[in-house]
Coordinates of C-alpha atoms and ligand atoms in Angstrom, one line a residue:
M15 CA 31.9 1.8 40.4
S16 CA 31.2 3.2 36.9
R17 CA 31.2 6.8 36.1
Q18 CA 29.3 8.3 33.1
K19 CA 31.7 10.1 30.8
V20 CA 31.0 13.3 28.9
F21 CA 32.1 13.3 25.3
R22 CA 32.4 16.3 23.0
V23 CA 30.8 15.1 19.8
A24 CA 31.1 16.9 16.5
L25 CA 28.5 14.8 14.6
R26 CA 24.9 15.6 14.1
G27 CA 21.8 13.9 12.6
D28 CA 22.5 10.9 10.3
E29 CA 26.2 11.1 10.9
L30 CA 25.7 10.5 14.6
L31 CA 23.0 7.8 14.2
N32 CA 25.2 5.9 11.7
N33 CA 28.3 6.1 13.8
P34 CA 28.5 2.8 15.7
R35 CA 30.8 4.3 18.3
F36 CA 28.5 7.1 19.3
N37 CA 25.0 6.0 18.3
K38 CA 22.6 5.5 21.3
G39 CA 19.4 4.8 19.4
T40 CA 16.3 5.4 21.4
A41 CA 18.5 6.1 24.5
F42 CA 19.2 9.6 23.4
T43 CA 17.7 12.0 25.9
V44 CA 15.2 14.7 24.9
A45 CA 18.0 17.4 25.4
E46 CA 20.4 15.4 23.2
R47 CA 17.8 14.9 20.5
K48 CA 17.3 18.6 20.4
A49 CA 21.0 19.5 20.4
F50 CA 21.9 16.9 17.7
G51 CA 18.9 17.3 15.4
L52 CA 17.4 13.9 16.2
T53 CA 13.8 14.7 17.3
G54 CA 12.3 13.8 13.9
R55 CA 14.5 10.7 13.5
L56 CA 13.6 8.8 16.6
P57 CA 10.3 7.5 18.0
S58 CA 9.1 9.2 21.2
K59 CA 9.9 6.7 24.0
L60 CA 13.5 6.5 25.1
E61 CA 14.3 2.9 26.0
G62 CA 15.2 0.7 23.2
H63 CA 14.8 -3.1 23.4
D64 CA 16.1 -6.0 21.4
S65 CA 14.6 -9.4 20.7
A66 CA 15.4 -12.4 18.4
I67 CA 16.6 -11.7 14.9
R68 CA 14.5 -13.0 12.0
K69 CA 15.3 -13.3 8.3
N70 CA 13.4 -10.1 7.9
S71 CA 15.6 -8.4 10.5
F72 CA 18.7 -9.7 8.8
L73 CA 17.7 -8.2 5.5
Q74 CA 16.7 -5.0 7.3
S75 CA 20.1 -4.9 8.9
M76 CA 21.8 -5.4 5.5
K77 CA 19.7 -2.6 4.1
S78 CA 20.9 -0.2 6.8
Q79 CA 24.5 -1.1 6.0
N80 CA 24.7 -1.4 2.2
L81 CA 21.9 -0.5 -0.1
V82 CA 23.5 -1.7 -3.2
L83 CA 24.1 -5.1 -1.7
Y84 CA 20.5 -5.3 -0.4
Y85 CA 18.8 -4.4 -3.6
T86 CA 21.2 -6.5 -5.7
L87 CA 20.5 -9.5 -3.6
L88 CA 16.7 -8.9 -3.8
S89 CA 16.5 -8.1 -7.5
R90 CA 19.2 -10.0 -9.3
F91 CA 18.7 -13.3 -7.7
V92 CA 15.6 -13.9 -5.8
I93 CA 12.9 -11.2 -6.2
D94 CA 9.9 -13.6 -5.8
S95 CA 11.4 -15.6 -2.9
L96 CA 12.7 -12.7 -0.9
K97 CA 9.9 -10.2 -1.6
P98 CA 7.5 -12.0 0.8
I99 CA 10.2 -11.7 3.5
I100 CA 10.6 -7.9 3.2
Y101 CA 7.0 -7.3 2.3
T102 CA 3.6 -9.1 2.6
P103 CA 3.1 -11.4 4.5
T104 CA 6.2 -11.3 6.8
E105 CA 6.0 -7.6 7.3
A106 CA 2.8 -8.0 9.2
E107 CA 4.7 -10.0 11.8
A108 CA 7.6 -7.6 11.9
I109 CA 5.3 -4.7 12.4
S110 CA 3.3 -6.1 15.2
N111 CA 6.5 -6.8 17.1
Y112 CA 8.5 -3.8 16.0
S113 CA 9.0 -2.1 19.3
H114 CA 10.8 -5.2 20.4
L115 CA 12.8 -5.4 17.1
F116 CA 13.7 -1.7 16.9
R117 CA 17.4 -1.1 16.5
R118 CA 18.2 1.8 14.2
S119 CA 16.5 5.0 13.2
E120 CA 14.9 4.8 9.7
G121 CA 12.9 7.4 7.9
L122 CA 11.1 10.4 9.5
Y123 CA 9.0 10.1 12.7
L124 CA 6.6 13.0 13.1
T125 CA 5.0 12.7 16.5
F126 CA 1.9 14.6 17.5
P127 CA 3.3 16.4 20.6
D128 CA 6.4 17.5 18.6
Q129 CA 4.5 19.3 15.9
D130 CA 5.9 22.7 16.8
T131 CA 9.3 21.5 15.5
M132 CA 7.8 19.6 12.5
E133 CA 9.4 21.9 9.9
E134 CA 12.8 21.7 11.6
D135 CA 12.6 17.9 11.9
F136 CA 11.5 17.6 8.3
L137 CA 14.3 19.8 7.1
E138 CA 16.9 18.0 9.2
Q139 CA 16.0 14.7 7.6
T140 CA 15.7 16.0 4.0
K141 CA 18.6 18.5 4.0
G142 CA 20.6 18.3 0.8
K143 CA 18.3 15.6 -0.6
D144 CA 16.3 15.6 -3.8
I145 CA 13.1 13.9 -2.8
D146 CA 10.8 12.5 -5.5
L147 CA 8.7 10.2 -3.4
I148 CA 7.3 10.4 0.1
V149 CA 5.5 7.3 1.5
C150 CA 3.6 8.0 4.7
S151 CA 1.3 6.1 7.0
D152 CA -0.5 6.9 10.3
S153 CA -0.7 3.1 10.9
E154 CA -4.4 2.9 11.7
A155 CA -5.3 0.1 9.2
I156 CA -2.2 -1.9 8.6
L157 CA -3.0 -4.7 6.0
G158 CA -5.8 -6.6 7.8
I159 CA -4.1 -6.5 11.2
G160 CA -5.5 -3.0 12.2
D161 CA -4.0 -0.3 14.3
Q162 CA -0.2 -0.8 14.8
G163 CA 0.7 2.7 16.2
W164 CA 4.2 3.9 15.5
S165 CA 5.4 0.6 14.0
A166 CA 4.2 1.4 10.5
I167 CA 7.5 3.1 9.7
R168 CA 9.2 -0.2 9.3
G169 CA 6.9 -2.6 7.6
I170 CA 4.7 -0.2 5.7
S171 CA 6.3 3.1 4.9
S172 CA 9.8 1.6 4.4
A173 CA 8.7 -1.6 2.9
K174 CA 6.5 0.1 0.4
S175 CA 9.5 2.5 -0.5
A176 CA 11.8 -0.5 -0.9
I177 CA 9.3 -2.0 -3.4
Y178 CA 9.4 1.3 -5.3
S179 CA 13.1 0.9 -5.7
L180 CA 13.2 -2.8 -6.2
I181 CA 10.4 -3.0 -8.7
G182 CA 9.8 0.6 -9.9
G183 CA 13.5 1.7 -10.3
I184 CA 13.2 4.7 -8.0
D185 CA 16.5 5.8 -6.5
P186 CA 16.2 5.0 -2.8
S187 CA 18.1 8.2 -1.9
H188 CA 15.3 10.1 -3.5
S189 CA 12.6 8.7 -1.3
L190 CA 11.5 9.4 2.2
S191 CA 9.5 7.1 4.5
V192 CA 7.4 8.8 7.1
V193 CA 5.2 7.8 10.0
L194 CA 2.7 10.2 11.4
D195 CA 2.5 9.1 15.1
V196 CA -0.8 10.3 16.3
G197 CA -1.1 7.7 19.0
T198 CA -2.8 4.3 18.9
N199 CA -6.0 2.7 20.0
N200 CA -4.4 -0.7 20.2
E201 CA -4.6 -1.7 23.8
E202 CA -1.9 -4.3 23.6
L203 CA 0.6 -1.7 22.4
L204 CA -0.6 0.9 25.0
N205 CA -0.1 -1.7 27.7
D206 CA 3.3 -2.8 26.5
H207 CA 6.0 -1.0 28.5
L208 CA 8.4 -1.7 25.6
Y209 CA 6.2 0.2 23.0
V210 CA 8.4 3.0 21.7
G211 CA 5.7 5.1 20.0
W212 CA 3.7 7.9 21.5
P213 CA 1.7 5.9 24.1
Y214 CA -1.7 7.7 24.0
K215 CA -5.1 7.2 22.3
R216 CA -5.3 8.4 18.7
V217 CA -5.9 12.0 18.0
R218 CA -9.1 12.6 16.0
G219 CA -11.0 15.4 14.4
E220 CA -9.7 18.9 13.8
E221 CA -6.5 18.4 15.6
Y222 CA -5.7 15.3 13.5
D223 CA -6.6 17.2 10.3
K224 CA -4.4 20.1 11.2
F225 CA -1.4 17.8 12.0
V226 CA -1.8 16.0 8.6
D227 CA -2.2 19.3 6.9
K228 CA 0.9 20.7 8.4
F229 CA 2.9 17.8 7.1
V230 CA 1.3 17.9 3.6
Q231 CA 2.0 21.6 3.3
L232 CA 5.7 21.0 4.1
V233 CA 5.8 18.4 1.3
R234 CA 4.2 20.9 -1.1
K235 CA 6.5 23.7 0.0
Y236 CA 9.8 21.9 -0.2
F237 CA 9.1 19.2 -2.8
P238 CA 6.4 20.5 -5.0
Q239 CA 7.0 17.9 -7.7
S240 CA 7.1 14.9 -5.5
L241 CA 4.6 12.0 -5.3
L242 CA 3.0 11.7 -1.9
H243 CA 1.9 8.2 -1.3
F244 CA -0.6 7.4 1.6
E245 CA -0.7 3.9 3.0
D246 CA -2.9 2.1 5.4
F247 CA -4.8 5.0 6.9
G248 CA -8.2 4.2 8.5
V249 CA -11.0 4.2 6.0
T250 CA -12.7 7.5 6.8
N251 CA -9.4 9.4 7.0
A252 CA -8.1 7.7 3.9
Q253 CA -11.0 8.8 1.7
R254 CA -11.1 12.3 3.2
I255 CA -7.4 13.0 2.8
L256 CA -7.3 11.8 -0.8
R257 CA -10.3 14.0 -1.7
R258 CA -8.8 17.0 0.1
Y259 CA -5.4 17.0 -1.6
R260 CA -5.8 15.2 -4.9
D261 CA -6.4 18.4 -7.0
S262 CA -3.5 20.4 -5.6
H263 CA -0.6 17.9 -5.4
A264 CA 0.3 14.4 -6.9
V265 CA -1.1 12.4 -4.0
F266 CA -1.9 8.7 -4.2
N267 CA -3.7 6.4 -1.8
D268 CA -2.4 2.9 -2.5
D269 CA -5.2 1.0 -0.7
I270 CA -7.8 2.8 -2.6
Q271 CA -6.2 3.6 -6.0
G272 CA -3.4 1.0 -6.2
T273 CA -5.7 -1.8 -5.2
G274 CA -8.4 -0.6 -7.5
A275 CA -5.9 -0.5 -10.4
V276 CA -4.4 -4.0 -9.9
T277 CA -7.8 -5.5 -9.4
L278 CA -9.1 -3.9 -12.5
S279 CA -6.1 -5.4 -14.5
C280 CA -6.8 -8.8 -13.0
A281 CA -10.6 -8.6 -13.8
M282 CA -9.8 -7.5 -17.3
A283 CA -7.6 -10.6 -17.7
A284 CA -10.3 -12.8 -16.3
V285 CA -13.0 -11.5 -18.6
G286 CA -10.5 -12.0 -21.4
V287 CA -10.5 -15.7 -20.5
T288 CA -14.3 -15.9 -20.3
K289 CA -14.5 -13.9 -23.5
T290 CA -17.0 -11.5 -22.0
K291 CA -16.9 -7.7 -21.1
L292 CA -16.5 -6.0 -17.8
S293 CA -20.0 -4.5 -18.3
E294 CA -21.5 -8.0 -18.6
Q295 CA -20.5 -9.1 -15.1
R296 CA -22.3 -8.9 -11.8
Y297 CA -19.9 -8.0 -8.9
I298 CA -20.0 -8.8 -5.2
I299 CA -17.4 -7.0 -3.2
Y300 CA -17.2 -8.4 0.3
G301 CA -15.7 -5.7 2.7
A302 CA -16.6 -2.1 1.7
G303 CA -13.6 -0.3 3.3
S304 CA -10.7 1.5 1.5
A305 CA -9.9 -1.4 -0.8
G306 CA -13.5 -2.4 -1.4
L307 CA -14.7 1.0 -2.4
G308 CA -11.5 1.7 -4.4
I309 CA -12.0 -1.5 -6.4
A310 CA -15.7 -0.8 -6.9
R311 CA -15.0 2.7 -8.2
Q312 CA -12.1 1.7 -10.4
L313 CA -14.1 -1.1 -12.0
R314 CA -17.1 1.1 -12.4
D315 CA -15.1 3.9 -14.0
A316 CA -13.5 1.4 -16.5
I317 CA -17.0 0.1 -17.4
V318 CA -18.1 3.7 -18.1
S319 CA -15.1 4.6 -20.2
A320 CA -14.5 1.4 -22.1
D321 CA -18.0 0.0 -22.6
S322 CA -19.8 3.4 -22.8
V323 CA -22.2 2.5 -20.0
P324 CA -23.8 5.5 -18.2
E325 CA -22.4 5.8 -14.6
A326 CA -25.8 5.2 -13.0
E327 CA -26.2 2.0 -14.9
A328 CA -22.7 0.8 -14.2
N329 CA -23.3 1.4 -10.4
K330 CA -26.1 -1.2 -10.6
L331 CA -23.7 -4.0 -11.5
F332 CA -22.2 -3.8 -7.9
Y333 CA -23.3 -5.4 -4.7
L334 CA -21.2 -4.3 -1.7
I335 CA -21.3 -6.2 1.6
D336 CA -19.9 -5.1 4.9
K337 CA -20.3 -6.1 8.6
H338 CA -24.1 -5.5 8.4
G339 CA -24.5 -7.5 5.3
L340 CA -25.6 -6.2 1.9
I341 CA -25.3 -2.4 1.7
K342 CA -29.0 -1.5 1.1
E343 CA -31.2 1.5 1.9
S344 CA -32.8 0.1 5.1
L345 CA -29.4 -0.2 6.9
G346 CA -29.8 3.5 7.5
Q347 CA -27.3 6.3 7.5
A348 CA -25.7 5.2 10.7
N349 CA -24.5 2.0 9.0
I350 CA -23.6 3.4 5.6
R351 CA -20.7 5.7 5.0
E352 CA -21.4 8.7 2.9
D353 CA -18.9 7.7 0.3
L354 CA -20.7 4.4 -0.4
K355 CA -23.9 6.2 -1.6
D356 CA -23.3 5.2 -5.3
F357 CA -23.6 1.6 -4.5
V358 CA -26.5 1.4 -2.0
R359 CA -29.1 -1.1 -3.3
P360 CA -32.8 -0.2 -3.1
D361 CA -34.9 -2.3 -0.6
D362 CA -37.6 -3.3 -3.1
E363 CA -35.1 -5.5 -5.0
W364 CA -34.9 -7.8 -2.0
V365 CA -38.5 -8.7 -1.3
G366 CA -38.7 -12.4 -0.4
V367 CA -34.9 -12.7 0.2
K368 CA -34.1 -14.2 3.6
E369 CA -32.9 -11.7 6.2
N370 CA -31.5 -12.2 9.7
G371 CA -33.3 -10.9 12.8
A372 CA -31.7 -7.5 12.3
G373 CA -32.9 -7.2 8.7
E374 CA -29.5 -7.9 7.2
I375 CA -28.8 -10.0 4.1
S376 CA -25.9 -12.3 4.1
L377 CA -23.3 -13.0 1.4
L378 CA -24.8 -16.4 0.7
E379 CA -28.3 -15.0 0.2
T380 CA -26.9 -12.2 -2.0
I381 CA -25.1 -14.8 -4.2
K382 CA -28.2 -16.9 -4.5
K383 CA -30.3 -13.9 -5.6
V384 CA -27.7 -12.1 -7.8
K385 CA -25.8 -15.0 -9.4
P386 CA -22.7 -12.9 -9.5
T387 CA -19.8 -13.7 -11.9
I388 CA -17.2 -12.0 -9.8
L389 CA -16.6 -12.2 -6.0
I390 CA -13.9 -10.1 -4.5
G391 CA -12.9 -10.2 -0.8
C392 CA -11.2 -7.4 1.0
S393 CA -12.9 -7.8 4.4
T394 CA -10.1 -9.1 6.7
H395 CA -12.6 -11.9 7.5
A396 CA -10.5 -15.1 7.2
G397 CA -12.3 -18.1 5.7
A398 CA -15.5 -16.1 4.8
F399 CA -15.7 -17.8 1.4
T400 CA -16.8 -21.2 2.7
E401 CA -17.4 -24.3 0.5
E402 CA -21.1 -23.4 0.4
I403 CA -20.3 -19.9 -0.8
V404 CA -17.8 -21.0 -3.5
K405 CA -20.1 -23.7 -4.7
A406 CA -23.0 -21.2 -4.9
M407 CA -20.8 -19.0 -7.1
A408 CA -20.1 -22.0 -9.4
L409 CA -23.8 -22.8 -9.7
G410 CA -24.5 -19.3 -11.1
C411 CA -21.9 -19.2 -13.8
E412 CA -19.5 -21.4 -15.8
R413 CA -16.2 -19.8 -14.7
P414 CA -16.7 -18.0 -11.4
I415 CA -14.0 -15.3 -10.9
I416 CA -13.0 -15.2 -7.2
F417 CA -10.4 -12.9 -5.8
P418 CA -9.8 -13.3 -2.0
L419 CA -7.5 -10.3 -1.5
S420 CA -7.2 -9.9 2.3
N421 CA -3.7 -9.8 3.7
P422 CA -1.7 -11.2 5.3
S423 CA -2.1 -14.9 4.1
K424 CA -3.8 -16.0 7.4
L425 CA -6.7 -13.6 6.7
V426 CA -7.4 -14.8 3.2
E427 CA -11.2 -15.2 2.6
V428 CA -10.5 -18.7 1.1
D429 CA -7.4 -20.7 0.4
P430 CA -7.2 -20.8 -3.4
K431 CA -6.4 -24.5 -3.3
D432 CA -9.8 -25.1 -1.7
A433 CA -11.6 -22.8 -4.1
N434 CA -10.0 -24.6 -7.0
D435 CA -10.9 -28.1 -5.6
W436 CA -14.5 -27.1 -4.8
T437 CA -15.1 -25.9 -8.3
Q438 CA -13.1 -28.7 -10.1
G439 CA -10.6 -26.1 -11.4
K440 CA -13.3 -23.9 -12.9
A441 CA -12.7 -20.8 -10.7
L442 CA -10.4 -18.1 -12.0
L443 CA -8.4 -17.1 -8.9
A444 CA -6.2 -14.4 -7.6
T445 CA -5.1 -13.6 -4.0
G446 CA -3.5 -10.6 -2.2
S447 CA -0.6 -12.6 -0.6
P448 CA 1.5 -15.2 -2.4
F449 CA 0.1 -18.8 -2.5
P450 CA 1.5 -22.0 -4.1
P451 CA -0.1 -23.2 -7.3
A452 CA -3.3 -25.3 -7.2
K453 CA -3.7 -28.6 -9.1
M454 CA -6.1 -28.7 -12.0
P455 CA -8.2 -31.8 -12.5
N456 CA -5.9 -32.7 -15.5
G457 CA -2.9 -32.7 -13.1
K458 CA -1.4 -29.4 -14.4
D459 CA -0.5 -26.6 -12.0
Y460 CA -2.8 -23.5 -11.9
V461 CA -0.6 -20.6 -10.9
I462 CA -2.4 -18.3 -8.5
A463 CA -2.0 -14.7 -9.6
E464 CA -0.8 -12.3 -6.8
C465 CA -3.3 -9.4 -7.1
N466 CA -1.3 -7.1 -4.8
N467 CA -1.1 -3.4 -5.4
A468 CA 2.8 -3.8 -5.3
L469 CA 2.4 -5.2 -8.9
I470 CA 1.4 -1.8 -10.1
Y471 CA 1.9 1.1 -7.7
P472 CA 5.7 1.3 -8.3
G473 CA 5.0 1.9 -12.1
L474 CA 2.1 4.2 -11.4
G475 CA 4.3 6.3 -9.1
F476 CA 7.4 6.3 -11.3
G477 CA 5.2 7.4 -14.3
A478 CA 3.9 10.3 -12.3
I479 CA 7.3 11.3 -11.0
I480 CA 9.1 11.1 -14.3
S481 CA 6.4 13.3 -15.9
K482 CA 6.5 15.7 -12.9
S483 CA 2.8 15.4 -12.8
K484 CA 0.9 18.0 -10.8
R485 CA -1.8 15.4 -10.0
M486 CA -2.2 11.7 -10.1
T487 CA -5.4 11.5 -12.2
D488 CA -7.9 8.6 -12.7
T489 CA -7.0 8.5 -16.3
M490 CA -3.3 8.1 -15.6
I491 CA -4.2 5.2 -13.2
I492 CA -6.5 3.5 -15.8
A493 CA -3.7 3.8 -18.5
G494 CA -1.3 1.9 -16.1
A495 CA -4.0 -0.7 -15.3
R496 CA -4.7 -1.3 -19.0
R497 CA -1.0 -1.7 -19.7
L498 CA -0.7 -4.3 -16.9
A499 CA -3.8 -6.2 -18.1
S500 CA -2.3 -6.4 -21.6
L501 CA 0.7 -8.2 -20.2
S502 CA -1.4 -11.0 -18.5
P503 CA -0.1 -14.5 -19.2
A504 CA -3.8 -15.7 -19.3
L505 CA -4.3 -13.7 -22.5
K506 CA -1.9 -16.1 -24.3
D507 CA -2.9 -19.3 -22.4
P508 CA -6.3 -19.2 -20.6
D509 CA -4.9 -21.9 -18.1
D510 CA -2.1 -19.6 -17.1
A511 CA -2.0 -17.0 -14.2
L512 CA -4.3 -13.9 -14.5
L513 CA -1.4 -11.6 -13.7
P514 CA 2.4 -11.7 -14.5
D515 CA 4.7 -13.2 -11.9
F516 CA 6.4 -10.9 -9.4
A517 CA 9.7 -12.2 -10.8
D518 CA 8.9 -10.1 -13.9
A519 CA 7.6 -7.1 -11.9
P520 CA 10.4 -4.7 -12.8
Q521 CA 9.8 -5.1 -16.6
I522 CA 6.0 -5.0 -16.1
N523 CA 6.3 -1.8 -14.0
F524 CA 8.6 -0.2 -16.5
E525 CA 5.7 -0.7 -19.0
V526 CA 3.2 0.7 -16.5
A527 CA 5.4 3.8 -15.9
V528 CA 5.7 4.4 -19.6
A529 CA 1.9 4.2 -20.1
V530 CA 1.3 6.6 -17.1
A531 CA 3.9 9.1 -18.3
E532 CA 2.4 9.0 -21.8
Q533 CA -1.1 9.6 -20.5
A534 CA 0.1 12.4 -18.2
V535 CA 1.8 14.2 -21.1
E536 CA -1.1 13.7 -23.4
E537 CA -3.7 15.0 -21.0
G538 CA -1.6 17.9 -19.7
S539 CA -1.1 16.7 -16.1
A540 CA 2.6 16.5 -16.7
D541 CA 5.0 19.5 -16.2
V542 CA 7.7 18.6 -18.7
S543 CA 8.6 20.0 -22.1
W544 CA 9.2 16.6 -23.8
K545 CA 6.6 14.8 -26.0
K546 CA 4.5 11.7 -25.3
E547 CA 6.7 9.7 -27.8
E548 CA 9.7 10.3 -25.6
A549 CA 8.2 8.8 -22.4
R550 CA 9.8 5.3 -22.9
E551 CA 13.3 6.8 -23.3
R552 CA 12.8 9.1 -20.3
V553 CA 11.7 6.3 -18.0
K554 CA 14.6 4.2 -19.2
Q555 CA 17.2 7.0 -18.6
H556 CA 15.9 7.5 -15.0
L557 CA 15.7 3.9 -13.8
W558 CA 17.8 3.4 -10.7
L559 CA 19.8 0.2 -10.7
P560 CA 21.8 -1.2 -7.7
I561 CA 25.3 -0.8 -9.1
Y562 CA 28.4 0.5 -7.3
G563 CA 29.9 3.7 -8.8
E564 CA 33.5 4.7 -8.6
Y565 CA 34.4 7.1 -5.7
V566 CA 36.6 10.1 -6.0
Y567 CA 37.4 12.1 -2.9
D568 CA 35.9 15.6 -2.8
K569 CA 35.5 17.4 0.6
D570 CA 32.4 19.1 -0.7
G571 CA 31.0 16.0 -2.4
M572 CA 28.1 13.7 -1.3
M573 CA 27.8 12.8 2.3
Ligands
NAD610 N1 -4.3 -7.3 -2.3 C1 -4.1 -6.0 -2.1 O1 -3.3 -5.4 -2.9 C2 -4.8 -5.3 -1.0 C3 -4.8 -3.9 -1.0 C4 -5.4 -3.2 0.0 C5 -6.0 -4.0 1.1 N2 -5.9 -5.3 1.0 C6 -6.5 -6.1 2.1 O2 -7.9 -5.9 2.2 C7 -8.3 -6.0 3.5 C8 -9.1 -4.7 3.8 O3 -8.2 -3.6 3.7 P1 -8.8 -2.1 3.8 O4 -7.6 -1.2 3.7 O5 -9.9 -2.0 2.8 O6 -9.3 -2.1 5.3 P2 -10.6 -1.3 5.8 O7 -10.6 -1.4 7.3 O8 -10.7 0.0 5.2 O9 -11.8 -2.2 5.2 C9 -12.2 -3.5 5.7 C10 -13.7 -3.5 5.6 O10 -14.2 -4.8 5.8 C11 -15.3 -4.8 6.7 N3 -15.5 -6.0 7.4 C12 -14.8 -6.4 8.5 N4 -15.3 -7.7 8.8 C13 -16.3 -8.0 8.0 C14 -17.1 -9.1 7.8 N5 -17.1 -10.1 8.7 N6 -18.0 -9.1 6.8 C15 -18.0 -8.1 5.9 N7 -17.3 -7.0 6.0 C16 -16.4 -6.9 7.0 C17 -15.0 -3.6 7.6 O11 -16.2 -3.1 8.2 C18 -14.4 -2.6 6.6 O12 -15.4 -1.8 6.0 C19 -7.0 -6.1 4.4 O13 -6.8 -7.5 4.7 C20 -5.9 -5.7 3.4 O14 -4.7 -6.3 3.7 C21 -5.3 -6.0 0.0
LMR611 O1 0.6 -4.1 1.7 C1 0.1 -5.0 1.0 O2 0.5 -6.1 0.8 C2 -1.1 -4.6 0.1 C3 -2.0 -3.7 0.7 O3 -1.6 -2.3 0.6 C4 -2.6 -4.0 2.0 O4 -2.9 -3.1 2.8 O5 -2.9 -5.2 2.3
MG612 MG1 -2.0 -1.2 2.3

């Protein structure tokens, strides 16, 4: 017969969770969590559960044991082959199964019913730390796989933070990954008795806004010069939260602004190949959610500033398509979000164009009428760019520019190999997830650019952090995007990739960070006394590299 022993334990918080002798993971009781300062460090449900270990889990486990080893392995040897394991697309699989994979606490869990202790939990987790970067998600729109509840902490908040360190050079001990667990509407998770998050429907409306606001105000109070990165929020919340806080703190929505920036760089490189201007293109954006609208606005703003086109004229170059087809006036307010209003097409343009029974105009009909030069996919609609669609693009212009950006790989709108074959190598291509090179008709490889926001957000973020920017402004983002575009391999060889390879991402993001910091200082968004000309040196000095230091014992030293 076994008898439960009572131990007197002098450890609290991280010390307790990181002690293999005493750690109980999700099995800590509510009373123990309170007594040992663990409430904000563990998800809400108490039983943990293990399942098979994947490569991703192995690296995750290495990360929790030895950060220097983890980042050295990733950066020094195999950045482009291991990145897909710790990030897109493998993360999608790890996230959807995370309750079954959960082993150790990571980051900060803020759960809706625990909001009375939010400040305590926040302070427990950040005590003695100098936090520059906070990455948070409420997990409602994870990549293209939708609502994943609590699981965002692992594959999204932590993976995005890891990319900041790996590619951007941000010291991992200065970043904090957060999940805002406000429930989930994912029935599969709600019905899974092993789901370890808060197993209730998503909180909406005023209660949700208050919860998010409480968190944002803690960030502002304790880390006023940090960058607050929002990832994979649902489209309406994402836009609203960004609007609400962007003038009072350095906040950044990666899906809107990061995706807009990397796609702008990629489009600049593509029009460099076709020797045209951004203002001479006609754009179809398929999927008008966070990414679609972010891309449309970023491209529009660049056209206004670089080609001196009035905003109202620039708006007319864009055709947005969503679930109800082309976004046009007659879809009515119920089917058009308020924030899409700049891009709503007038009905009288479409007289004579074929509609379906519900009065909707399809992607194919839009292409036939508009003869676009650029087609961008961020719809989560796998295979939407069929052979007929891609060939219709190629009929309308010599070098169609086609970016199927939906992640993970299985949701891509068209396999780039097919788009290349169907256009006899004429299409200029980029995807959101990594794909192997396609073969050109002359037998050469065509490297598919990976147009993923991870190629730019680490540099954008680092630039804002180093310059202690009070806000992340559009002009800072455009400065970073221009710098990235200027490093495109296709500018030297038009048959080369539109964007640099991820193997070069650290050097590329260094340049992006310098450009952002320079712009921040020049425009007065920065809060530093140094001059624009010093930005390069400042970024260099603050780059974190995974190298062991020498340890000297000091009882009051770092813990
Ligand atoms: N490459 C990148 O860096 C990058 C960045 C952000 C998002 N993405 C990808 O883009 C996709 C969308 O992400 P998001 O954050 O904008 O999500 P979101 O949910 O905000 O937007 C998706 C939009 O597509 C629309 N849609 C769904 N099915 C459609 C269909 N059949 N036809 C037309 N429209 C349809 C939805 O109504 C919604 O408006 C995801 O797959 C995501 O992984 C890629
Ligand atoms: O996470 C990624 O790979 C990119 C992007 O933020 C997405 O939501 O798909
Ligand atoms: Mg995202």
